mmCIF file of C-alpha atoms and ligand atoms in Angstrom:
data_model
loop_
_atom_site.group_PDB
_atom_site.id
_atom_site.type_symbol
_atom_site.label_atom_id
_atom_site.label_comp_id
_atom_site.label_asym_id
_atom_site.label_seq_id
_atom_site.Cartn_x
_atom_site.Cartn_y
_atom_site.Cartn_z
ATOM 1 C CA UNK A 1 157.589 112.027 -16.183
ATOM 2 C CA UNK A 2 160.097 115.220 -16.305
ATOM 3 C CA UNK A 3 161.325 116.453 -13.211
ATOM 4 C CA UNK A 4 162.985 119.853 -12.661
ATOM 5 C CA UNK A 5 164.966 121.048 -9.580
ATOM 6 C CA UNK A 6 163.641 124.549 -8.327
ATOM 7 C CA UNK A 7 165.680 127.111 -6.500
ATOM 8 C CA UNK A 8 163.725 129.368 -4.366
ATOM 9 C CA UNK A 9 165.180 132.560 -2.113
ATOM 10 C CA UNK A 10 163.250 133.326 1.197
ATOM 11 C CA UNK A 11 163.225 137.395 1.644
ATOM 12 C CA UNK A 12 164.585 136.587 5.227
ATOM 13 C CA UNK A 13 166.978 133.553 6.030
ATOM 14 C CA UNK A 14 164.197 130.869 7.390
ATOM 15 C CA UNK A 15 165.710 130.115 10.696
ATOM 16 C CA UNK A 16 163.595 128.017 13.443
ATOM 17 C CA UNK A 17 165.197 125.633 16.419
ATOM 18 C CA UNK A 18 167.031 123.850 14.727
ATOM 19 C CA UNK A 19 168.671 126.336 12.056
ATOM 20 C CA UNK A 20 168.231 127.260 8.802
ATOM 21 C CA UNK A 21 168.331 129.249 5.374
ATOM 22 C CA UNK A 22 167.313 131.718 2.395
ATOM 23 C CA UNK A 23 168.478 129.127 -0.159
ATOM 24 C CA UNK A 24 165.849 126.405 -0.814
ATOM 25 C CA UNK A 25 165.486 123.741 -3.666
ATOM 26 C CA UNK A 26 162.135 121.773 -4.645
ATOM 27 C CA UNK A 27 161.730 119.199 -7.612
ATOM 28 C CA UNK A 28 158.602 119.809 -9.785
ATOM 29 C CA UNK A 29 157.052 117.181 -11.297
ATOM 30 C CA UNK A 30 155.201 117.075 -14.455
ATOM 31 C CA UNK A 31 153.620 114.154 -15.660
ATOM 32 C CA UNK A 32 152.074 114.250 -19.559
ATOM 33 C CA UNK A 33 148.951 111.097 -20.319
ATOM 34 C CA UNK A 34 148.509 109.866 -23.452
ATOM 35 C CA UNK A 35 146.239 112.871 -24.795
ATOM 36 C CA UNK A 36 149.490 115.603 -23.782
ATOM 37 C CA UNK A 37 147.462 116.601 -20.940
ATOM 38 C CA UNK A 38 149.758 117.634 -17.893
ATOM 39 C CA UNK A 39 149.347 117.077 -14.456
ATOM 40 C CA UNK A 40 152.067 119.229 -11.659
ATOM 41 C CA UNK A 41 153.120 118.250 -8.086
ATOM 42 C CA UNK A 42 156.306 120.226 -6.199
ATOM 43 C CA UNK A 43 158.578 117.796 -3.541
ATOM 44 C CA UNK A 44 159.925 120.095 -0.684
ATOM 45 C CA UNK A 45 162.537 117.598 1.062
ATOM 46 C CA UNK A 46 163.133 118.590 4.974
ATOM 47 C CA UNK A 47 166.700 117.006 5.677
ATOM 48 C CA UNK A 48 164.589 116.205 8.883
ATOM 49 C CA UNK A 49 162.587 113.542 7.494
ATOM 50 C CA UNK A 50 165.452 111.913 5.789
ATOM 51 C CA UNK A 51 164.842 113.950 2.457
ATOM 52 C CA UNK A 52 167.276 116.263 0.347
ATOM 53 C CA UNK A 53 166.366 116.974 -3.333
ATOM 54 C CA UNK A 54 168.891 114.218 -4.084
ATOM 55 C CA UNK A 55 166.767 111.432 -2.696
ATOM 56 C CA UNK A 56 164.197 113.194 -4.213
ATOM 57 C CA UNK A 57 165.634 112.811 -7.363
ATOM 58 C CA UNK A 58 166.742 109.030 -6.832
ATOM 59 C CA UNK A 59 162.987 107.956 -5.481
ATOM 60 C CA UNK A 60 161.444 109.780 -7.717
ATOM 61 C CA UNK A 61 163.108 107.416 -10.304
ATOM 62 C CA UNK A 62 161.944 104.322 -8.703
ATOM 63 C CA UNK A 63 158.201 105.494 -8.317
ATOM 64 C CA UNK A 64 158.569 106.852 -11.451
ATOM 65 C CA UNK A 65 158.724 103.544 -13.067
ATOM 66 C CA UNK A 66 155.593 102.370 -10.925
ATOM 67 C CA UNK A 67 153.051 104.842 -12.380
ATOM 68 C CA UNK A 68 149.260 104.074 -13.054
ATOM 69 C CA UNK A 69 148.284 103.614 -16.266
ATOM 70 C CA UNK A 70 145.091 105.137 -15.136
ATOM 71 C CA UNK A 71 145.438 108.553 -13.234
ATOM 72 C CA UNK A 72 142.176 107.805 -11.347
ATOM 73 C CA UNK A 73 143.560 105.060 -9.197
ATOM 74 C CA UNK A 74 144.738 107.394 -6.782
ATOM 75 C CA UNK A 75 144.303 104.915 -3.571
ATOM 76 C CA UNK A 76 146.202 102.140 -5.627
ATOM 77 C CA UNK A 77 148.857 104.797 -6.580
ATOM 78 C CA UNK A 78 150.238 106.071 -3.422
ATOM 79 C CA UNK A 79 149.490 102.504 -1.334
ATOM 80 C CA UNK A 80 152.056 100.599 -3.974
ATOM 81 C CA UNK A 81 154.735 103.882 -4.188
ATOM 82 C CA UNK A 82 154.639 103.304 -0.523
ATOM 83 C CA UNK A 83 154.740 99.544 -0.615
ATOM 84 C CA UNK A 84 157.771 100.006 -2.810
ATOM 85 C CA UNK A 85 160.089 102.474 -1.445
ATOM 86 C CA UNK A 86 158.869 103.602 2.183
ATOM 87 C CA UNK A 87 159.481 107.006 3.712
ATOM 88 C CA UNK A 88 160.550 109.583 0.857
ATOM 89 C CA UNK A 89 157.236 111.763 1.550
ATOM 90 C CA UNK A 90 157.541 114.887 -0.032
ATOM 91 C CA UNK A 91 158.827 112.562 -3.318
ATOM 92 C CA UNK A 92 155.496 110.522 -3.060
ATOM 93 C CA UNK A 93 153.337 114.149 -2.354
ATOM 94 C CA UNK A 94 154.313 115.480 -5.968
ATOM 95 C CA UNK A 95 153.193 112.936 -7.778
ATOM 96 C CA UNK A 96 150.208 112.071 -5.562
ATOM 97 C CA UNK A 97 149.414 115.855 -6.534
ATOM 98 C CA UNK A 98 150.563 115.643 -10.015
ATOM 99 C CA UNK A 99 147.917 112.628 -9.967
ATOM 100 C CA UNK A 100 145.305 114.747 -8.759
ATOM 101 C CA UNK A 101 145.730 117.431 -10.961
ATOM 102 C CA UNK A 102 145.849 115.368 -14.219
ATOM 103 C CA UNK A 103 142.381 114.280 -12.759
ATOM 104 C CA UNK A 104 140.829 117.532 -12.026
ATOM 105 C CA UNK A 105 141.682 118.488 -15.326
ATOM 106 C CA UNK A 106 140.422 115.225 -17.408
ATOM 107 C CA UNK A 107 137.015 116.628 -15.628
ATOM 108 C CA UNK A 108 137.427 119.743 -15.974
ATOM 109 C CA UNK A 109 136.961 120.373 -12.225
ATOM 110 C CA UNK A 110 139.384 122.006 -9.673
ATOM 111 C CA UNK A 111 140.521 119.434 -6.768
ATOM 112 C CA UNK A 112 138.076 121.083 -4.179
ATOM 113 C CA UNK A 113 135.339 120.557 -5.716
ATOM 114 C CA UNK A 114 136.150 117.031 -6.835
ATOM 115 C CA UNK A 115 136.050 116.768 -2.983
ATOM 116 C CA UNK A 116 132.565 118.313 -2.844
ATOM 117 C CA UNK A 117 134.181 121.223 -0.585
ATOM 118 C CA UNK A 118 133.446 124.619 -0.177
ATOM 119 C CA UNK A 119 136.785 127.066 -0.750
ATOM 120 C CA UNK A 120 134.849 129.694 1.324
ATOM 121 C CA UNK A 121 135.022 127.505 4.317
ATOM 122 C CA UNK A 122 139.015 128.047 4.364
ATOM 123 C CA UNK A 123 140.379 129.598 7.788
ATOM 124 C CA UNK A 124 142.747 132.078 7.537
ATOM 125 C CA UNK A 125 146.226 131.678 7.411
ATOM 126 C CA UNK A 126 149.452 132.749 9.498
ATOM 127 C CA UNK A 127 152.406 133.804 8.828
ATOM 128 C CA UNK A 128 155.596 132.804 9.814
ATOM 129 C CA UNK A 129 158.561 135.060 11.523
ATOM 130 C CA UNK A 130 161.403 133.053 11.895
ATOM 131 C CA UNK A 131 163.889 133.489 14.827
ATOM 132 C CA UNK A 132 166.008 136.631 14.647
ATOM 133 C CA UNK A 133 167.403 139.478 16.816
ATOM 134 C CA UNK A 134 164.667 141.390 18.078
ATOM 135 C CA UNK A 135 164.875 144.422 16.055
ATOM 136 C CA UNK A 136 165.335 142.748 12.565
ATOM 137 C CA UNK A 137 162.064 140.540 14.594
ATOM 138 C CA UNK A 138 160.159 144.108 14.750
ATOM 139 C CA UNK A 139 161.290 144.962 11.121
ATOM 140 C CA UNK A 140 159.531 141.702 9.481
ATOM 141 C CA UNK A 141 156.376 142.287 12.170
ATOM 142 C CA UNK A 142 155.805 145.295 9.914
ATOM 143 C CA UNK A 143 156.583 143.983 6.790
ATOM 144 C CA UNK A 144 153.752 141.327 7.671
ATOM 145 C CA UNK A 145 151.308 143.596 8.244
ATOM 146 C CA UNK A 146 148.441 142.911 6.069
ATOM 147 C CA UNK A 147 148.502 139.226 7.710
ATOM 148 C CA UNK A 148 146.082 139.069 10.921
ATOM 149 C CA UNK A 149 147.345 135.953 12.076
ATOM 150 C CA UNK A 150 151.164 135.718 13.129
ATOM 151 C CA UNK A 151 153.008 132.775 14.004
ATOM 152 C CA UNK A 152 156.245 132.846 15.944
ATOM 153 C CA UNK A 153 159.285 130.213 16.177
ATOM 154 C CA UNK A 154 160.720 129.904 19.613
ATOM 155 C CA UNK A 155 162.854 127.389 21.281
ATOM 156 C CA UNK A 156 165.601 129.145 22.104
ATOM 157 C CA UNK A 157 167.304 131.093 24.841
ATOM 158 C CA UNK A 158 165.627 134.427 23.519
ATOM 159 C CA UNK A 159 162.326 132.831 23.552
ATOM 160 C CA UNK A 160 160.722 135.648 26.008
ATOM 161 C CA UNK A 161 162.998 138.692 24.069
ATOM 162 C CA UNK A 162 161.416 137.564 20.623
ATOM 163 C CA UNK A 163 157.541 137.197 22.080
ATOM 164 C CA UNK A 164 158.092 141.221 24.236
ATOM 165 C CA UNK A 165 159.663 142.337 20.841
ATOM 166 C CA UNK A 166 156.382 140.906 18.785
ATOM 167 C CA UNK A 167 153.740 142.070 21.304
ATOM 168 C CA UNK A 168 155.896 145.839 21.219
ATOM 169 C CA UNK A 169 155.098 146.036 17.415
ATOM 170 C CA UNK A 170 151.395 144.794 17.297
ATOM 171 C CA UNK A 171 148.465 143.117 19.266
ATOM 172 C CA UNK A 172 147.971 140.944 16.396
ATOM 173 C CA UNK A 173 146.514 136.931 17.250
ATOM 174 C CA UNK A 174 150.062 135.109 17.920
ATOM 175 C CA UNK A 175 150.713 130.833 17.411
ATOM 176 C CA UNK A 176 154.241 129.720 18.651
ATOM 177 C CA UNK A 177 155.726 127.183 17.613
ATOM 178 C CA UNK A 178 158.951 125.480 19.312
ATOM 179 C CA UNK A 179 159.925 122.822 16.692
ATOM 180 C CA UNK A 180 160.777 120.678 19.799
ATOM 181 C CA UNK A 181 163.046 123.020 21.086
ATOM 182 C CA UNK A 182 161.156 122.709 24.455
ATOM 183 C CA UNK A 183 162.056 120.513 28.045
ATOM 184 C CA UNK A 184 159.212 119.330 29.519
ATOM 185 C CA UNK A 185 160.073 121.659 32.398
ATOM 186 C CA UNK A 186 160.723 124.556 30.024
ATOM 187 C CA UNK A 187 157.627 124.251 28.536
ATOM 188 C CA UNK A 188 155.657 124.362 31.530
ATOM 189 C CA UNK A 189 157.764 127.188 32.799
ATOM 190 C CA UNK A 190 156.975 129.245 29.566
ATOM 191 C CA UNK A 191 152.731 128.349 29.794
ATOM 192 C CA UNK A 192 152.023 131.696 31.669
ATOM 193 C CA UNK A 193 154.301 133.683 29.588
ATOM 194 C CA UNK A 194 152.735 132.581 26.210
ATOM 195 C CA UNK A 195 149.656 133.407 28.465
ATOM 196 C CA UNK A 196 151.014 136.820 29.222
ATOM 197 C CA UNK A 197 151.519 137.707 25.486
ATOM 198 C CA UNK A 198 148.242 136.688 24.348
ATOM 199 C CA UNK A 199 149.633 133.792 22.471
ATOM 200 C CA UNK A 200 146.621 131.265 21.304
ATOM 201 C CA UNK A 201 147.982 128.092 20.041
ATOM 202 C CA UNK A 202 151.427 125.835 20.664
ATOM 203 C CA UNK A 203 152.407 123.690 18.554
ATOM 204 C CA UNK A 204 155.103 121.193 18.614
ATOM 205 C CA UNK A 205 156.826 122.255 22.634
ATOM 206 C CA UNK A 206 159.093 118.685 22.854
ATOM 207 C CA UNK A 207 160.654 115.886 20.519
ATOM 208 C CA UNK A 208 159.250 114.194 18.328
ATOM 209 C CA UNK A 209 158.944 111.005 20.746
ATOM 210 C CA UNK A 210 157.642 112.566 24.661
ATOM 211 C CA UNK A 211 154.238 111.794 23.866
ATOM 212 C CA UNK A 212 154.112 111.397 27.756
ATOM 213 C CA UNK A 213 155.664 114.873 27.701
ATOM 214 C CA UNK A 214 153.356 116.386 25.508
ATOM 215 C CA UNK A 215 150.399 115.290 27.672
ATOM 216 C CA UNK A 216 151.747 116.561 30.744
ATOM 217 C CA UNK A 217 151.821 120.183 29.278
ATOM 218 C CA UNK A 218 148.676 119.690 27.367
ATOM 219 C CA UNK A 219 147.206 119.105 31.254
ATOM 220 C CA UNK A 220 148.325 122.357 31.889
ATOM 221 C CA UNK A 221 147.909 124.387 28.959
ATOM 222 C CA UNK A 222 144.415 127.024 28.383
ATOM 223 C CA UNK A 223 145.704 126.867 24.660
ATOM 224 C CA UNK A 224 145.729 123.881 22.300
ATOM 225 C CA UNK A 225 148.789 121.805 22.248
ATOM 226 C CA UNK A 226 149.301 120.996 18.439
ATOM 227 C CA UNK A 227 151.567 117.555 17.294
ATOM 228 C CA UNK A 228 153.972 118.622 14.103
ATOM 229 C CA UNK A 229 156.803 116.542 14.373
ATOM 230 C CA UNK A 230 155.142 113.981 16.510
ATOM 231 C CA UNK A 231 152.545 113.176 13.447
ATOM 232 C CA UNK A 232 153.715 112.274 10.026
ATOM 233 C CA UNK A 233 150.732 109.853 8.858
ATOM 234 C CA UNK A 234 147.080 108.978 10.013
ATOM 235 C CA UNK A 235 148.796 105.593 12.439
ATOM 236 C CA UNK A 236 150.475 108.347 14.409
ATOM 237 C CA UNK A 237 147.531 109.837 15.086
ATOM 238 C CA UNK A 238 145.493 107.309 17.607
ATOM 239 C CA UNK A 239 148.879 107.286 20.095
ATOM 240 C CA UNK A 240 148.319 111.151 20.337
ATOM 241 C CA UNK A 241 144.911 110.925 21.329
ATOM 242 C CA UNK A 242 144.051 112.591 24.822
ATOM 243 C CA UNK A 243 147.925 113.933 24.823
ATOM 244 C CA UNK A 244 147.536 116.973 21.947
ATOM 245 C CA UNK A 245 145.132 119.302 20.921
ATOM 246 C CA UNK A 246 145.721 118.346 17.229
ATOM 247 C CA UNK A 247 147.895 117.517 14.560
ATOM 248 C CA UNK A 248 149.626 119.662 11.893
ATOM 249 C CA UNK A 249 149.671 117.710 8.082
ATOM 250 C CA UNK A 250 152.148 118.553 5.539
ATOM 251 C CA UNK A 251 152.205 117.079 2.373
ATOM 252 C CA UNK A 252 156.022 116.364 2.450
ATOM 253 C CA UNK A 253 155.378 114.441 6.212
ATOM 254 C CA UNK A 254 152.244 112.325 5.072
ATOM 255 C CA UNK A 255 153.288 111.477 1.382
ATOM 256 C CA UNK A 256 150.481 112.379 -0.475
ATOM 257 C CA UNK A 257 146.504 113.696 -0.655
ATOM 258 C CA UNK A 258 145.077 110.627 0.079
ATOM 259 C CA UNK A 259 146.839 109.974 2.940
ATOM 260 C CA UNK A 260 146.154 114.022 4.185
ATOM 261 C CA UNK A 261 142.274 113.196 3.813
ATOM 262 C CA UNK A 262 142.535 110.017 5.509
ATOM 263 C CA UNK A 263 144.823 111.964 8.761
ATOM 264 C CA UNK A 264 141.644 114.721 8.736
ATOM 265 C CA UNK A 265 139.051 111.478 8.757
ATOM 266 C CA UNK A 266 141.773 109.514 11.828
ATOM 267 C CA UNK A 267 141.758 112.972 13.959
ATOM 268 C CA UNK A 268 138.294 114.146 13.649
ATOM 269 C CA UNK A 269 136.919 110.542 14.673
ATOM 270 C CA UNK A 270 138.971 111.478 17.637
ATOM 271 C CA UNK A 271 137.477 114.594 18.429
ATOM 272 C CA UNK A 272 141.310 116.495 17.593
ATOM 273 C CA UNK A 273 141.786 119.953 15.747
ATOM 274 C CA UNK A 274 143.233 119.781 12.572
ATOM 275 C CA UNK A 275 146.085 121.967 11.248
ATOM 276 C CA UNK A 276 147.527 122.057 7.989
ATOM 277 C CA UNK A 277 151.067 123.001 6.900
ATOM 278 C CA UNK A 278 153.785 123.459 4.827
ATOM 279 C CA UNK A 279 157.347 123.637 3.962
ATOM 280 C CA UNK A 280 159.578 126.015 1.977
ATOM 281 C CA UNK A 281 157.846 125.449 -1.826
ATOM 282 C CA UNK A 282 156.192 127.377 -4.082
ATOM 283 C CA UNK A 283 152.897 128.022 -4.832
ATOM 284 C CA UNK A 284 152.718 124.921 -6.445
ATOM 285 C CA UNK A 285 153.450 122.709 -3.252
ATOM 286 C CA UNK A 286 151.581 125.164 -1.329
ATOM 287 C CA UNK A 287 148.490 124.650 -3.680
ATOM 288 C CA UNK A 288 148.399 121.275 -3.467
ATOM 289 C CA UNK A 289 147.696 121.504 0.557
ATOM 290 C CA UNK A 290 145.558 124.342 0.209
ATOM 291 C CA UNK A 291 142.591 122.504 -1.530
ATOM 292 C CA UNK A 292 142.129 120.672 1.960
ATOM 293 C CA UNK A 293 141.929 123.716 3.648
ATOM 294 C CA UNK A 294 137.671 123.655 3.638
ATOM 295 C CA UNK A 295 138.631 120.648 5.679
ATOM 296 C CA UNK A 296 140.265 122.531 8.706
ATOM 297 C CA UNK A 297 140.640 124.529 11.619
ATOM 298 C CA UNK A 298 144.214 125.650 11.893
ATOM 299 C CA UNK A 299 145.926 126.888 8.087
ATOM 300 C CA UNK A 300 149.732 127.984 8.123
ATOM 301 C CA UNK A 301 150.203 127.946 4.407
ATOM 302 C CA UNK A 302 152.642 130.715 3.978
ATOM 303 C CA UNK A 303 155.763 129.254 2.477
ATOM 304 C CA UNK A 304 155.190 130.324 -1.137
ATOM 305 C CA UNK A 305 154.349 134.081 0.056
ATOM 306 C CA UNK A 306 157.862 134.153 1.889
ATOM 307 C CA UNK A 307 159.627 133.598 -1.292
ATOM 308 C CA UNK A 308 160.696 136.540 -3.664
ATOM 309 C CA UNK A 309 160.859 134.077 -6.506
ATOM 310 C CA UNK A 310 157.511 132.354 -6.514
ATOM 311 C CA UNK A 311 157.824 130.668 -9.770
ATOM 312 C CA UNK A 312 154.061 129.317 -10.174
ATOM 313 C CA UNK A 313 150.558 131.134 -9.343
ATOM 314 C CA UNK A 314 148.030 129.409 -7.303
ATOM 315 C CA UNK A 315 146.272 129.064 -3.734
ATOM 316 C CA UNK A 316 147.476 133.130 -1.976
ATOM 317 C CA UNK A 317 147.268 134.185 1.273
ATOM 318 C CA UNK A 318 146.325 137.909 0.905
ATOM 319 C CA UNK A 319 145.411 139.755 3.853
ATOM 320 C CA UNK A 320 145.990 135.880 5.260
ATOM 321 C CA UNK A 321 142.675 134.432 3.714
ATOM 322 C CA UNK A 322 143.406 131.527 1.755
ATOM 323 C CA UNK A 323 141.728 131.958 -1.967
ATOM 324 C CA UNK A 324 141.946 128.583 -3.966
ATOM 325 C CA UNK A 325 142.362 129.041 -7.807
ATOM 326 C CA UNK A 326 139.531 128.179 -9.963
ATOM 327 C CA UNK A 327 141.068 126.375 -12.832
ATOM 328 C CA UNK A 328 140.983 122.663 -13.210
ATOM 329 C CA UNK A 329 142.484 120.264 -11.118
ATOM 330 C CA UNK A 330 145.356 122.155 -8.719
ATOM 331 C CA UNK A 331 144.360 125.091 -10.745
ATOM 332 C CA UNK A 332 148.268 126.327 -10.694
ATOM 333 C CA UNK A 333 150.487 127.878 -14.028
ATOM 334 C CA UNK A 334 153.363 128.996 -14.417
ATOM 335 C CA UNK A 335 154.006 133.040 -13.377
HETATM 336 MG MG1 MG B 401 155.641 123.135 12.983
#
């Protein structure tokens, strides 16, 4: 296994609810078999889930000791990382995808269509503008423009400000999300205004925890209510039922592929939307999520096309339709 840290730059400084950054750093994973074939997975640690690139580093170490001799036992693989050393997600995602690639490319097949799934079936994706003054809000609204689909943080005091500066610039589709910035109250309060500026999807209004919340504004919302924070693996899924909408998967919540198929399986048995979504990473992270995208209804995979130092080519978002690569297993090189 050799493991290299990444450092990324955002164009803008990535700020939602609870803060943020331009400055980001993944760990890319490579793992060589026996015939010198490689197989790539990217961790993108969110301090919020308990991760930084050290612990990365330091779990990646322990799993790293733990690896299948054979890369087809993929189940067996990410059950006993988990087994071992719980938590540590977006650790467990890059090798669960550096499994999968080394795969794909022993059959010479990309991931997708391992799956038996149809790339063309891919929803479009949005694109993210982060909280900022409302001018320097209007400014990235433009530079965004060949995305149809926008998606807007709120949960602050300027909430209303950044949604009249948005709608000023464009009458593009609009998705907030509050990374639980929200009061139950609040939230309610705000239903009509997200109504008033056309917005079509909310994801994420309270804590992690109000699940009691979240079903009291899901009563009263025309729009789906969409669990982020609230839903890191397929057993937090049955608790949401008949409170959300849906649930957003990320790799770096959910710890792995596997796991992101069975979450898609665990909400569509009860009747929810499915999202998927990312963190800060690179087109090699962002890649790895993307080949489930056949698989959904919701796709906010834009945190490789905020970078300006994308160091991989895979999955894009052009004009915000995702197109998977064609190559073998993730299908992603170096740029
Ligand atoms: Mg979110």
């Amino acid at each position: 296994m050799n493991v290299e840290v990444l450092k990324l730059h955002t164009k803008h400084p990535f700020v939602i609810a609870r803060g943020g950054q331009s400055d980001h750093r993944t760990v890319w994973v490579r793992l060589t078999d026996a015939e010198g074939q490689e197989g790539w997975g990217e961790a993108a640690p969110s301090k919020f889930y308990g991760e930084t690139v050290e612990s990365v580093l330091a779990a990646l170490e322990v799993y790293g000791s733990m690896l299948p001799t054979d890369p087809f036992n993929l189940e067996d693989a990410e059950r006993s990382w988990e087994a071992k050393l719980r938590g540590n997600g977006s650790a467990r995602a890059a090798l669960s995808a550096a499994l999968h690639d080394l795969v794909g490319k022993r059959l010479g097949v990309p991931l997708y269509r391992l799956w038996g799934l149809d790339p063309c079936l891919a929803p479009r994706s949005t694109f993210t503008i982060g909280l900022d003054t409302p001018d320097r809000i209007k400014a990235k609204v433009r530079e965004a423009e060949q995305f149809p689909i926008l998606k807007v943080k709120l949960g602050t005091d300027q909430d209303i400000e950044i949604l009249r500066a948005i709608r000023e610039a464009t009458d593009k589709e609009i998705r907030v999300d509050a990374n639980c910035g929200w009061t139950v109250k609040r939230a309610i309060r705000m239903l009509p205004i997200l109504d008033e500026f056309g917005v079509t999807v909310l994801e994420q209004p309270l804590p992690p925890h109000d699940h009691e919340g979240l079903a009291a504004i899901s009563a009263q919302a025309d729009i789906p209510v969409i669990a982020d924070e609230s839903c890191l693996v397929a057993v937090d899924i049955p608790p949401l039922v008949g409170k959300v909408d849906g649930i957003n998967i990320k790799l770096a919540k959910c710890g792995g592929l596997r796991e992101a198929l069975r979450m898609i399986a665990v909400a569509r048995a009860h009747g929810l939307m499915v999202m998927v979504g990312c963190m800060i990473e690179s087109s090699l992270g962002i890649t790895a999520a993307a080949h489930v995208t056949p698989l959904v209804d919701i796709v906010d995979l834009d945190g490789a096309a905020l970078l300006v130092d994308d160091p991989f080519v895979g999955a894009h978002i052009e004009g915000g339709q995702v197109t998977l690569p064609t190559g073998p297993g993730l299908g992603v090189r170096r740029r």
